mmCIF file of C-alpha atoms in Angstrom:
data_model
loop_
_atom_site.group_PDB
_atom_site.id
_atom_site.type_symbol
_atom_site.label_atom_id
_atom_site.label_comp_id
_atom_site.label_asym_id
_atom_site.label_seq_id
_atom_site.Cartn_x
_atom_site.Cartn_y
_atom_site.Cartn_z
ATOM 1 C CA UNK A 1 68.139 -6.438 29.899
ATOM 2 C CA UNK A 2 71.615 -4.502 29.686
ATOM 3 C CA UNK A 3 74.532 -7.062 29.608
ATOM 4 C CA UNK A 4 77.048 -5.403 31.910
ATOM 5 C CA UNK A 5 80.756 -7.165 32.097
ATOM 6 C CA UNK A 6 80.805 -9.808 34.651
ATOM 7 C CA UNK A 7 84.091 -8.290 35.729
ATOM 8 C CA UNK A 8 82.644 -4.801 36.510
ATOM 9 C CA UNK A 9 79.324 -5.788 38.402
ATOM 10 C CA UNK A 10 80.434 -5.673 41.868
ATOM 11 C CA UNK A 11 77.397 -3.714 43.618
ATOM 12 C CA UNK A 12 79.927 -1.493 45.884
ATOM 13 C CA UNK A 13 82.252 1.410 44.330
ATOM 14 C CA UNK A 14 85.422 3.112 45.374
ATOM 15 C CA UNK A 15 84.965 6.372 46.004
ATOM 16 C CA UNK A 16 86.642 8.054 42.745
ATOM 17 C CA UNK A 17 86.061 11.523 41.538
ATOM 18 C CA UNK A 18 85.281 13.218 38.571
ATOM 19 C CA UNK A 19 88.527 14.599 36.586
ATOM 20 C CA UNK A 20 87.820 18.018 35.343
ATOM 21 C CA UNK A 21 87.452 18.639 32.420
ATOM 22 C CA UNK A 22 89.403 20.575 30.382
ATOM 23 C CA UNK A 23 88.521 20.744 26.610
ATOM 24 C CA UNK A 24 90.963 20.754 24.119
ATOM 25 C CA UNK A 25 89.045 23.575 22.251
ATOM 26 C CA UNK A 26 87.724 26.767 23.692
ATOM 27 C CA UNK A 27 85.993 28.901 20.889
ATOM 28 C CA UNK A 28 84.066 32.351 22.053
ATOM 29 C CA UNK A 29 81.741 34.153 19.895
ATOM 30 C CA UNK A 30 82.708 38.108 19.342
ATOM 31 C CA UNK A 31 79.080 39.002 20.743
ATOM 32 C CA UNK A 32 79.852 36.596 23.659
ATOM 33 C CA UNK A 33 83.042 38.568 24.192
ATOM 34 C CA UNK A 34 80.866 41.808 24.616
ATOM 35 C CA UNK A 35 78.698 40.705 27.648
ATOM 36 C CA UNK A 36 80.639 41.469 31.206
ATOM 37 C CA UNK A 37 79.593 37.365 32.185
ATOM 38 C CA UNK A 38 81.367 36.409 28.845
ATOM 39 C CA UNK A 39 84.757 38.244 29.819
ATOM 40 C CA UNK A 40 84.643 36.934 33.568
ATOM 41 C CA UNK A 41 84.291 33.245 31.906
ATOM 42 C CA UNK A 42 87.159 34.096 29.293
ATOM 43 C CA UNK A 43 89.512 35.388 32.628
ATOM 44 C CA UNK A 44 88.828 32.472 33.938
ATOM 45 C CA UNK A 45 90.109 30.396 30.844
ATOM 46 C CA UNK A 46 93.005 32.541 30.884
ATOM 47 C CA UNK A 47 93.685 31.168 34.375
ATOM 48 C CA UNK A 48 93.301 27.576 33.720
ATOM 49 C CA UNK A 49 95.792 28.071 30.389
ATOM 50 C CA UNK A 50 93.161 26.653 27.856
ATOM 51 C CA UNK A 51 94.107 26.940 24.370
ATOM 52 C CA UNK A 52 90.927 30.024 23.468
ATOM 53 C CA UNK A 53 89.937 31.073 19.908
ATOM 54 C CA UNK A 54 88.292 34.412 19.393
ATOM 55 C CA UNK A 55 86.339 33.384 15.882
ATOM 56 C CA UNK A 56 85.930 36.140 13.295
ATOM 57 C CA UNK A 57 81.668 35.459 13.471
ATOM 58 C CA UNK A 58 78.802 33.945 15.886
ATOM 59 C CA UNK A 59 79.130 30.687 14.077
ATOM 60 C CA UNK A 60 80.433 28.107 15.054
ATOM 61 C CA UNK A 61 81.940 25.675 12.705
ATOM 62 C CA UNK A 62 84.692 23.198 12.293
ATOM 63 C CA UNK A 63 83.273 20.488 14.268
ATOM 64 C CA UNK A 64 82.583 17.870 11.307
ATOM 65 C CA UNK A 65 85.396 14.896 11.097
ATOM 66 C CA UNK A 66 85.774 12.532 8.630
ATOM 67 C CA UNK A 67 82.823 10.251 10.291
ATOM 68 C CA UNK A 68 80.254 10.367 13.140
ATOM 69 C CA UNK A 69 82.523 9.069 15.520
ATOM 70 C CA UNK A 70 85.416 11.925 14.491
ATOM 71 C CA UNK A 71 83.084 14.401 14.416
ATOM 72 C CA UNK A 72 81.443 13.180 18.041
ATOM 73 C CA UNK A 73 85.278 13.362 19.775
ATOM 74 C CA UNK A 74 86.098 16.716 17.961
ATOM 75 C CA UNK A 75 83.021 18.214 19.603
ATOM 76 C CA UNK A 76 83.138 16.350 22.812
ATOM 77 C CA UNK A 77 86.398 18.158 23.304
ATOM 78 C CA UNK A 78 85.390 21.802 22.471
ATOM 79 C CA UNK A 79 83.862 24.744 24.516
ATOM 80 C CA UNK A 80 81.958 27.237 22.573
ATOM 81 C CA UNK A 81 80.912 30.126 24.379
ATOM 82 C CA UNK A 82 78.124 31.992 22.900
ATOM 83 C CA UNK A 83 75.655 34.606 23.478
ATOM 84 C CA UNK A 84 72.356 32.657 23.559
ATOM 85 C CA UNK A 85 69.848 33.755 21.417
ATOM 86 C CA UNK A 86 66.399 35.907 21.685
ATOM 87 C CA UNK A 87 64.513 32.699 21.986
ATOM 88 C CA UNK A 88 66.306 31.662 24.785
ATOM 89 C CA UNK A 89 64.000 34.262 26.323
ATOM 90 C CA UNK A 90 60.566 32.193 26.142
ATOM 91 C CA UNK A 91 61.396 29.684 28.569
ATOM 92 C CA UNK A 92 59.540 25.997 27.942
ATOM 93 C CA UNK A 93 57.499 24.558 30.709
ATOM 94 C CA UNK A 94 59.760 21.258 31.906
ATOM 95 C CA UNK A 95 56.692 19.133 34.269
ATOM 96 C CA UNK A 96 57.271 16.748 36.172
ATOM 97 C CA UNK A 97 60.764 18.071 37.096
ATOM 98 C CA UNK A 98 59.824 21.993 37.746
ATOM 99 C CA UNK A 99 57.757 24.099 36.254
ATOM 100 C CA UNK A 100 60.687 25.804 33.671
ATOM 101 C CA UNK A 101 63.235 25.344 32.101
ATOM 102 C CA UNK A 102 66.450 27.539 32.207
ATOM 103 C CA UNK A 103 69.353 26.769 30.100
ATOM 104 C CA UNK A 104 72.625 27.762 31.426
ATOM 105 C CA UNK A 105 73.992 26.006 28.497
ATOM 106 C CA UNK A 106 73.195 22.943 26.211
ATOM 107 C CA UNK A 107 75.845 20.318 25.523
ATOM 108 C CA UNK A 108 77.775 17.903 28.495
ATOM 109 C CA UNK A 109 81.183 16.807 28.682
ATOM 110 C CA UNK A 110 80.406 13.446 29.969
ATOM 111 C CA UNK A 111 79.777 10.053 27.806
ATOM 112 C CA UNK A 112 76.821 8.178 29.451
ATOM 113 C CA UNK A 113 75.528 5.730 26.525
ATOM 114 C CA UNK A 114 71.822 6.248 26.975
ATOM 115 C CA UNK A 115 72.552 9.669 26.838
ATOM 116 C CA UNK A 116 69.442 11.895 26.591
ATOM 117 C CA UNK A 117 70.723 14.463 25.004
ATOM 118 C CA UNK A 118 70.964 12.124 21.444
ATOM 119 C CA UNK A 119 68.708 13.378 19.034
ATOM 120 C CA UNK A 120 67.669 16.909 21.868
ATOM 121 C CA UNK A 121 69.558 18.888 20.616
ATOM 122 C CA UNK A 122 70.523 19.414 16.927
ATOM 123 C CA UNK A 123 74.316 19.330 15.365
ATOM 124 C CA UNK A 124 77.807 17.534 16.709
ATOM 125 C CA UNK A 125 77.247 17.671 20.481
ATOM 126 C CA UNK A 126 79.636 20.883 21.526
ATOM 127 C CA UNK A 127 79.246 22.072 25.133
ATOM 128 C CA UNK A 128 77.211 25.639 24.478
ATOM 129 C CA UNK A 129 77.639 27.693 27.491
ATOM 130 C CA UNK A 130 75.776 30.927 27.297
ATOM 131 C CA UNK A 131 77.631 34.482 28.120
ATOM 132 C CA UNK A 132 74.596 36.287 28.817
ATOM 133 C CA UNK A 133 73.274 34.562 31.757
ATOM 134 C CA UNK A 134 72.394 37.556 33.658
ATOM 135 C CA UNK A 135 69.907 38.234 31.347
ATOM 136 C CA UNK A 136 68.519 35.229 31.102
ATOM 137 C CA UNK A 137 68.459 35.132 35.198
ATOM 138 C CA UNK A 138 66.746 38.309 35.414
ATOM 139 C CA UNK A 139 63.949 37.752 33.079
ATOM 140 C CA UNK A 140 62.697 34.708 35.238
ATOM 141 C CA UNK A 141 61.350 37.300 37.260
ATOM 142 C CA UNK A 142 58.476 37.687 34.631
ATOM 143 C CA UNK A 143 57.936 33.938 34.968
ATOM 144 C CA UNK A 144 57.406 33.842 38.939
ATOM 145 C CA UNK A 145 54.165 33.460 40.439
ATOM 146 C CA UNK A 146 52.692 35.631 43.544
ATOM 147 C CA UNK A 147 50.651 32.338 45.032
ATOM 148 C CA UNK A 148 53.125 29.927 45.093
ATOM 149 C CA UNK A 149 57.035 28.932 44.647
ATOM 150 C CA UNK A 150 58.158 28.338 40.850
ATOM 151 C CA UNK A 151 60.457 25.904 40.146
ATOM 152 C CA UNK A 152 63.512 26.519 37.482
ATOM 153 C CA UNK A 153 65.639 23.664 36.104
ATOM 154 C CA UNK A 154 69.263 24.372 34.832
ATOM 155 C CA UNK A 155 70.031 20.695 34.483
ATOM 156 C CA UNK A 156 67.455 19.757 31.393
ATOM 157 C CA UNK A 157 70.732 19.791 28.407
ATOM 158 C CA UNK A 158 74.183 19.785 30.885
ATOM 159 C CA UNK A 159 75.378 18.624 34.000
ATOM 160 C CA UNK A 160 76.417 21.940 35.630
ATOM 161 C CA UNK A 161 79.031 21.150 37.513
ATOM 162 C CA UNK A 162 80.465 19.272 35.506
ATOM 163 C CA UNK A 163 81.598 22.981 33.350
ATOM 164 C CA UNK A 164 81.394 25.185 36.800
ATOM 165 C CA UNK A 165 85.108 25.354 37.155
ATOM 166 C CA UNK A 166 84.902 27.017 33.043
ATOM 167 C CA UNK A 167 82.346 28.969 33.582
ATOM 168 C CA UNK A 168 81.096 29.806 37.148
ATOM 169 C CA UNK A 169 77.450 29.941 35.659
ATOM 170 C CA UNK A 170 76.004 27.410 38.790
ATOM 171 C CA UNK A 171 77.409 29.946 41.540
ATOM 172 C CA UNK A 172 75.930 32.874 39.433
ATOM 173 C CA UNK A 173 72.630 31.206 39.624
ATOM 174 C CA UNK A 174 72.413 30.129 43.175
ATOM 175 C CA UNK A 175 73.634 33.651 44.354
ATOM 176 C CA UNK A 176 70.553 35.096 42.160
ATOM 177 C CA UNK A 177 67.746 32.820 43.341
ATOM 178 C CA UNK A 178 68.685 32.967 46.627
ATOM 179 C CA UNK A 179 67.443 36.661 46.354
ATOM 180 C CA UNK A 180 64.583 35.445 45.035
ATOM 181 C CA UNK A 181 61.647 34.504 47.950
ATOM 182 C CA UNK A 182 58.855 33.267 45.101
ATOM 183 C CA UNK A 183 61.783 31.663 43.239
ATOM 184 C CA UNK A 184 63.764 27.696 43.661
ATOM 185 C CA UNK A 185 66.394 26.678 41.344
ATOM 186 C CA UNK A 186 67.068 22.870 40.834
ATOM 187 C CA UNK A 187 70.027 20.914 39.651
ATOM 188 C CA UNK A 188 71.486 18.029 39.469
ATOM 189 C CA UNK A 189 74.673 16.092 38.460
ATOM 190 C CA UNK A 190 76.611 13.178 37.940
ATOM 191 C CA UNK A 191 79.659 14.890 39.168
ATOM 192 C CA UNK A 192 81.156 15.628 42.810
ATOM 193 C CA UNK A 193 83.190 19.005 42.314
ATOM 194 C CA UNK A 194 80.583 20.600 45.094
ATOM 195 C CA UNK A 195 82.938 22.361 47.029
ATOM 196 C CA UNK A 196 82.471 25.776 45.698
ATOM 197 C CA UNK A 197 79.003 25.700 46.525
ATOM 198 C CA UNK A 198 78.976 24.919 50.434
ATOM 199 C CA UNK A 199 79.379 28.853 51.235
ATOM 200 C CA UNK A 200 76.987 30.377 48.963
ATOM 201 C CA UNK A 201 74.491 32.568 49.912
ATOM 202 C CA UNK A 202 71.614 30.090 48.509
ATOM 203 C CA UNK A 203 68.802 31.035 50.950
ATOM 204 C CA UNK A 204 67.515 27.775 51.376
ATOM 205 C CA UNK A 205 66.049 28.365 47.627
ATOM 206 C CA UNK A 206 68.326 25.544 45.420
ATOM 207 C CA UNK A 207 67.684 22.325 45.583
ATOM 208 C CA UNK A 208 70.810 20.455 44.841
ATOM 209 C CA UNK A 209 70.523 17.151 42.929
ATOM 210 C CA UNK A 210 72.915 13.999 42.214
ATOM 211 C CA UNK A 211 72.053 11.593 39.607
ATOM 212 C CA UNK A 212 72.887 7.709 40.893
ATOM 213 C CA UNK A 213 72.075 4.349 39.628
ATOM 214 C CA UNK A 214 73.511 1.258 40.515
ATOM 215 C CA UNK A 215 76.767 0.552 40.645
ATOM 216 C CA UNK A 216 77.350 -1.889 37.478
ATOM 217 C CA UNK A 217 75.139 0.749 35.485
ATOM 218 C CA UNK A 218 77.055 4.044 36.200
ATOM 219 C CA UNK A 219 80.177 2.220 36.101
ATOM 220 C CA UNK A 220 79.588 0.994 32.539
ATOM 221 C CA UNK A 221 77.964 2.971 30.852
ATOM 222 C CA UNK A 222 78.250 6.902 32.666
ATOM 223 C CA UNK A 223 81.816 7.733 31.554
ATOM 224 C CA UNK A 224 83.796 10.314 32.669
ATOM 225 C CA UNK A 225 81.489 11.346 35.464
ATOM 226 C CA UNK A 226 82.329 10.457 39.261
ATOM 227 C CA UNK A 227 81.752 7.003 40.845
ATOM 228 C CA UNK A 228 78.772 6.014 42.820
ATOM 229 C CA UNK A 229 80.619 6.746 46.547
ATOM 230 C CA UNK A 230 81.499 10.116 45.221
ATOM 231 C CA UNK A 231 78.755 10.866 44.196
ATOM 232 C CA UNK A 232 77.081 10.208 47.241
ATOM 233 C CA UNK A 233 79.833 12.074 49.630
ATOM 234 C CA UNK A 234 78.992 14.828 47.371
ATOM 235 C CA UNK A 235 75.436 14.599 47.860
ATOM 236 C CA UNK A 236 76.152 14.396 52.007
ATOM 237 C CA UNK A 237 78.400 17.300 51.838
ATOM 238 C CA UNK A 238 75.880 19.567 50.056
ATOM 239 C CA UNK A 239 73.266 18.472 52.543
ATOM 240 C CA UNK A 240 74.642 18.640 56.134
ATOM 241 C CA UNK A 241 74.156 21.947 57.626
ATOM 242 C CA UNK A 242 76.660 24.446 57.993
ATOM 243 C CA UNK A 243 77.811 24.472 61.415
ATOM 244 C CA UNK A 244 79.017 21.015 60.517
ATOM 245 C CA UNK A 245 80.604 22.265 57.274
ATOM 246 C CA UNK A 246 78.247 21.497 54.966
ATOM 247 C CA UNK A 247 76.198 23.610 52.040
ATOM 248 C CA UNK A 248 73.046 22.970 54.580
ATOM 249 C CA UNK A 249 71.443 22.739 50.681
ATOM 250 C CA UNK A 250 67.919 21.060 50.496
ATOM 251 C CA UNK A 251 68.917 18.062 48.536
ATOM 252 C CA UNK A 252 67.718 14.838 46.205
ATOM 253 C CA UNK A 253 68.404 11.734 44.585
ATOM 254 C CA UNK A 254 67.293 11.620 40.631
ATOM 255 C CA UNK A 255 67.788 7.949 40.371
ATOM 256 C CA UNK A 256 67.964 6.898 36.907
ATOM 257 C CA UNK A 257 68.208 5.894 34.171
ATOM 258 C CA UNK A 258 66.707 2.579 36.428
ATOM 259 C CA UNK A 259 67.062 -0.101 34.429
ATOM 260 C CA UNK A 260 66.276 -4.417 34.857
ATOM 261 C CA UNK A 261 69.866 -5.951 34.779
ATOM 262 C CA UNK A 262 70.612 -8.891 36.004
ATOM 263 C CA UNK A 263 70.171 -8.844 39.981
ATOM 264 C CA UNK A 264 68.682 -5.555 39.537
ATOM 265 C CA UNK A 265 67.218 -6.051 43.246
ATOM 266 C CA UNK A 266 70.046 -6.739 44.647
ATOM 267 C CA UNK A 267 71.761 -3.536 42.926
ATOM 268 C CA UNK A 268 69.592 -1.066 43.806
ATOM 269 C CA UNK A 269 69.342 -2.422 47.644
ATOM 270 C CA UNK A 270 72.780 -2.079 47.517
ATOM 271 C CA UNK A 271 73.035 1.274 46.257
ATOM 272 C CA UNK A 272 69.865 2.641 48.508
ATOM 273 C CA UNK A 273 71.515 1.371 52.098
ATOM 274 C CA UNK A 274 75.071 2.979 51.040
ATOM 275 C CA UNK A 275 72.981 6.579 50.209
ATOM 276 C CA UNK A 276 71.650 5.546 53.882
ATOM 277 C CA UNK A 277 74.103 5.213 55.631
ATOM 278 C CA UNK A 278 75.689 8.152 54.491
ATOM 279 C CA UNK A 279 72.702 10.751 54.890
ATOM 280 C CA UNK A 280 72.175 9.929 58.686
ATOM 281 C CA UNK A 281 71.293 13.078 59.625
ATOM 282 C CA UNK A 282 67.701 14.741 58.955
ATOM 283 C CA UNK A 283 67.417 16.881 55.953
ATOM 284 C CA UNK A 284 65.482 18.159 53.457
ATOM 285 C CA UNK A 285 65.615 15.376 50.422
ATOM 286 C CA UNK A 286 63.602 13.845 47.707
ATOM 287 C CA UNK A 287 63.744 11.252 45.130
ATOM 288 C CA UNK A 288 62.499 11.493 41.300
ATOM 289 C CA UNK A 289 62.525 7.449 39.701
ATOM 290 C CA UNK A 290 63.119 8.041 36.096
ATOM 291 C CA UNK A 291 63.050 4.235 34.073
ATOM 292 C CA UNK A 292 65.052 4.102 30.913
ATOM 293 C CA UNK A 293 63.721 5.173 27.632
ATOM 294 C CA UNK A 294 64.562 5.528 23.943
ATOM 295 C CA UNK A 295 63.531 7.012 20.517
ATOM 296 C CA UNK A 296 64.024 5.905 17.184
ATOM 297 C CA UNK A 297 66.282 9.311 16.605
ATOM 298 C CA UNK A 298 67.872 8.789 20.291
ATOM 299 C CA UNK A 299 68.985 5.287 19.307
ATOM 300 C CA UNK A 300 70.419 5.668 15.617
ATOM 301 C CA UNK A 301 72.491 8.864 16.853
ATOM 302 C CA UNK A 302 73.698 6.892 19.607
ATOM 303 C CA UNK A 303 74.784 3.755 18.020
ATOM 304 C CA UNK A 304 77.236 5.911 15.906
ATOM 305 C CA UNK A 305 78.591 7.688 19.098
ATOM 306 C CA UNK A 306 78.653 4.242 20.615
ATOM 307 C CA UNK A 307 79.045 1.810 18.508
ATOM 308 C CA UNK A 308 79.876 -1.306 21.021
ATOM 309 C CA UNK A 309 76.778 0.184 22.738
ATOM 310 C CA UNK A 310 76.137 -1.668 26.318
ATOM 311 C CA UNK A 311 72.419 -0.089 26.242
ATOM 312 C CA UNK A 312 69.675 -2.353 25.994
ATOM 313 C CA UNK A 313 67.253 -0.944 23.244
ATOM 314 C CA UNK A 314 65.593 -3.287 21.750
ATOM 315 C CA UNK A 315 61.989 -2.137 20.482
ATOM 316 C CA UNK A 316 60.495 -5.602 20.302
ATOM 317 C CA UNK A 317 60.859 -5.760 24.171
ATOM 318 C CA UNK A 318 59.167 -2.535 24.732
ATOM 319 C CA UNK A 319 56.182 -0.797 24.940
ATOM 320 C CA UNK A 320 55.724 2.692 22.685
ATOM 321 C CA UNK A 321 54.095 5.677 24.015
ATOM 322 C CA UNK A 322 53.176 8.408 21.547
ATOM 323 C CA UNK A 323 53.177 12.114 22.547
ATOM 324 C CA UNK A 324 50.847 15.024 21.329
ATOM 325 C CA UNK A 325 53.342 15.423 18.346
ATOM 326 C CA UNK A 326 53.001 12.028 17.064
ATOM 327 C CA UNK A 327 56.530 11.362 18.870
ATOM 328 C CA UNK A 328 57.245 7.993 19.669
ATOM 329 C CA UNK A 329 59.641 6.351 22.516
ATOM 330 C CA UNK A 330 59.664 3.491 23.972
ATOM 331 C CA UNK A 331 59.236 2.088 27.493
ATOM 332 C CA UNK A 332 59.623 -0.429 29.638
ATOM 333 C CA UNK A 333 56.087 -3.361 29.748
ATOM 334 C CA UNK A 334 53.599 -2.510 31.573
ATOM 335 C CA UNK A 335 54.604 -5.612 34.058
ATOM 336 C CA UNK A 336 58.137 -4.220 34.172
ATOM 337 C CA UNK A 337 57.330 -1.124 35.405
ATOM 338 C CA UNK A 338 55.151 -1.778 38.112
ATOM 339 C CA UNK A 339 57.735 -4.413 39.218
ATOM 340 C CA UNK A 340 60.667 -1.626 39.347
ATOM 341 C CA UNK A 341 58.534 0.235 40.868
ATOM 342 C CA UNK A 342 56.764 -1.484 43.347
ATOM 343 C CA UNK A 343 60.059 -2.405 44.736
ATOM 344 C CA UNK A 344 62.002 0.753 44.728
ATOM 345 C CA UNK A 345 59.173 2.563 45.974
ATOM 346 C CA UNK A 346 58.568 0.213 48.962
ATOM 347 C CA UNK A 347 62.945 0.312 49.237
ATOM 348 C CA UNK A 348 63.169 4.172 49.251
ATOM 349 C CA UNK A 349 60.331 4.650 51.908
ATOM 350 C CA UNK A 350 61.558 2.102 54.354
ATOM 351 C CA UNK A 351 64.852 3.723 54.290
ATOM 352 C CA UNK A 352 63.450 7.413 53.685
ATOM 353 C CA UNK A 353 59.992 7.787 55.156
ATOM 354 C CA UNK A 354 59.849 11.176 55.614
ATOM 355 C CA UNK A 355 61.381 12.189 51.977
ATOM 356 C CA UNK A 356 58.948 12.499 49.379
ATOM 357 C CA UNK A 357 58.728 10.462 46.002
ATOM 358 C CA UNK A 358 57.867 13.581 43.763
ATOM 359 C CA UNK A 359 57.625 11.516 40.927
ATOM 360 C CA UNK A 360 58.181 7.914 38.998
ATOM 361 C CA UNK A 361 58.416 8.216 35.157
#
């Protein structure tokens, strides 16, 4: 189990939001500077007064510190902007969550310990956010399908809102797909910055996400991000329709990573009748369970980011599951698993009957 504080594991939270973020490094490629998106992000810069380097190549470099844990807060705090490359172009397939997977960028500015990103994606972990997103946008066309909706994912390596006010790449997005009847985008967040989004011109083709977990979890262990109330506000907001000044968004909950900590029942009650009480109006909503996992390579590069680590991830207490690659990670016990989720399943649908479970992982 995770050993949370006993001072921080009250089950309610204050409703706190997110700080933007505002990195102490902003780097742009020269090819970045060359596409039209690239120069609306830099104006935007500009306007917030960032400190902005124009470097001399498309590397980028200067990241490394004199450890892991220098060279993890020099790259937390920097903003590259880059043109992202051909292969960008071959989009990977991203079940259960949608059916593709669009990056917007790669890299978050948050510090959540169980991070997923560990040992994704290769290098210090910069925030990459990509200045030729129009032509990434339009060539999801060739991905779409004429017998049924397809499903793109900006989420999979950032939490999108959490760099909107930088970049503006979310409201580029949601303005394209919602010209775009054969088309859904899909997002989500651990951040509550969702005003911009409430007058967009979406279509009724994003569904907007927020990432919650219960309240001892994301208090520990998701810094940086916005609490568990804030979250959820931002979640009702996006939600309620327009003529009562919301986005009128089709919405879900991703809740994870779920987790066994002590009371765990109790938590997640907790956490399920406050997201009830505050979506009590009918809308369009879901629920993805995702249970916590680990690699070997997730774990060792998290340990050095982290190294008074408040993540349970002990292998002996798992079970492994291989993938077609050989890849190993490790899992919850069989018996665990149908425990969490024979109880949150049975939780969510007595408080949500009529929003779907579209998958437990």
């Amino acid at each position: 189990m995770v050993t949370i504080p006993e001072e921080i594991t009250s089950s309610l939270s204050p409703t706190v939001s997110s700080r933007l973020w505002l990195p102490k490094r902003v780097l742009f490629t020269p090819d970045a500077l060359e596409e039209p998106f690239g120069q609306r992000m830099y104006q935007r810069m500009q306007a917030l007064d960032l400190p902005i380097e124009v470097l001399k190549n498309n590397r980028i470099t200067g990241l490394r510190g004199a450890d892991e844990r220098e060279t993890y807060r020099n790259a937390k705090n920097t903003l590259a902007v880059v043109k992202a490359p051909p292969s960008a172009l071959r989009l990977q397939p991203t079940p259960p969550s949608a059916d593709w997977q669009l990056n917007l960028a790669e890299g978050c500015p948050a510090h959540c310990q169980y991070c997923y990103l560990a040992g994704s994606l290769s290098g210090p972990p910069v925030t990459r956010v990509f200045a030729n997103l129009p032509q990434l946008l339009s060539h999801t066309a060739t991905y779409e399908r004429e017998d049924r909706v397809t499903s793109f994912e900006v989420s999979c390596y950032t939490d999108v809102i959490g760099i909107e006010h930088l970049t503006g790449s979310l409201e580029e997005c949601v303005r394209y797909f919602g010209t775009r009847p054969q088309a859904q985008l899909r997002f989500v967040t651990k951040y509550d910055q969702v005003n911009p989004l409430l007058n967009l011109p979406h279509g009724g083709r994003t569904r907007a996400r927020v990432s919650l977990n219960a309240e001892p979890i994301a208090r520990r262990l998701e810094g940086g991000t916005a609490s568990v109330a804030a979250r959820i506000e931002a979640l009702r907001k996006l939600a309620l329709p327009r003529a009562l000044g919301g986005g009128g968004y089709a919405v879900g909950v991703v809740l994870a990573p779920i987790m066994p900590i002590p009371d765990w029942q109790q938590h997640y009650t907790d956490l399920l009748d406050q997201l009830a009480d505050r979506l009590d109006f009918p809308c369009d909503l879901t629920v993805e369970f995702i249970t916590h996992r680990f690699t070997p390579g997730s774990k060792a590069v998290l340990s050095g980011w982290y190294p008074n680590i408040g993540v349970e991830m002990d292998e002996s207490s798992r079970t492994s599951k291989y993938n077609k690659f050989g890849g190993v990670k490790f899992v919850y016990r069989p018996e665990m698993m149908q425990s969490l989720r024979t109880f949150l399943t049975r939780a969510w649908q007595e408080r949500f009957p009529k929003a779907p479970i579209t998958y437990w992982t």
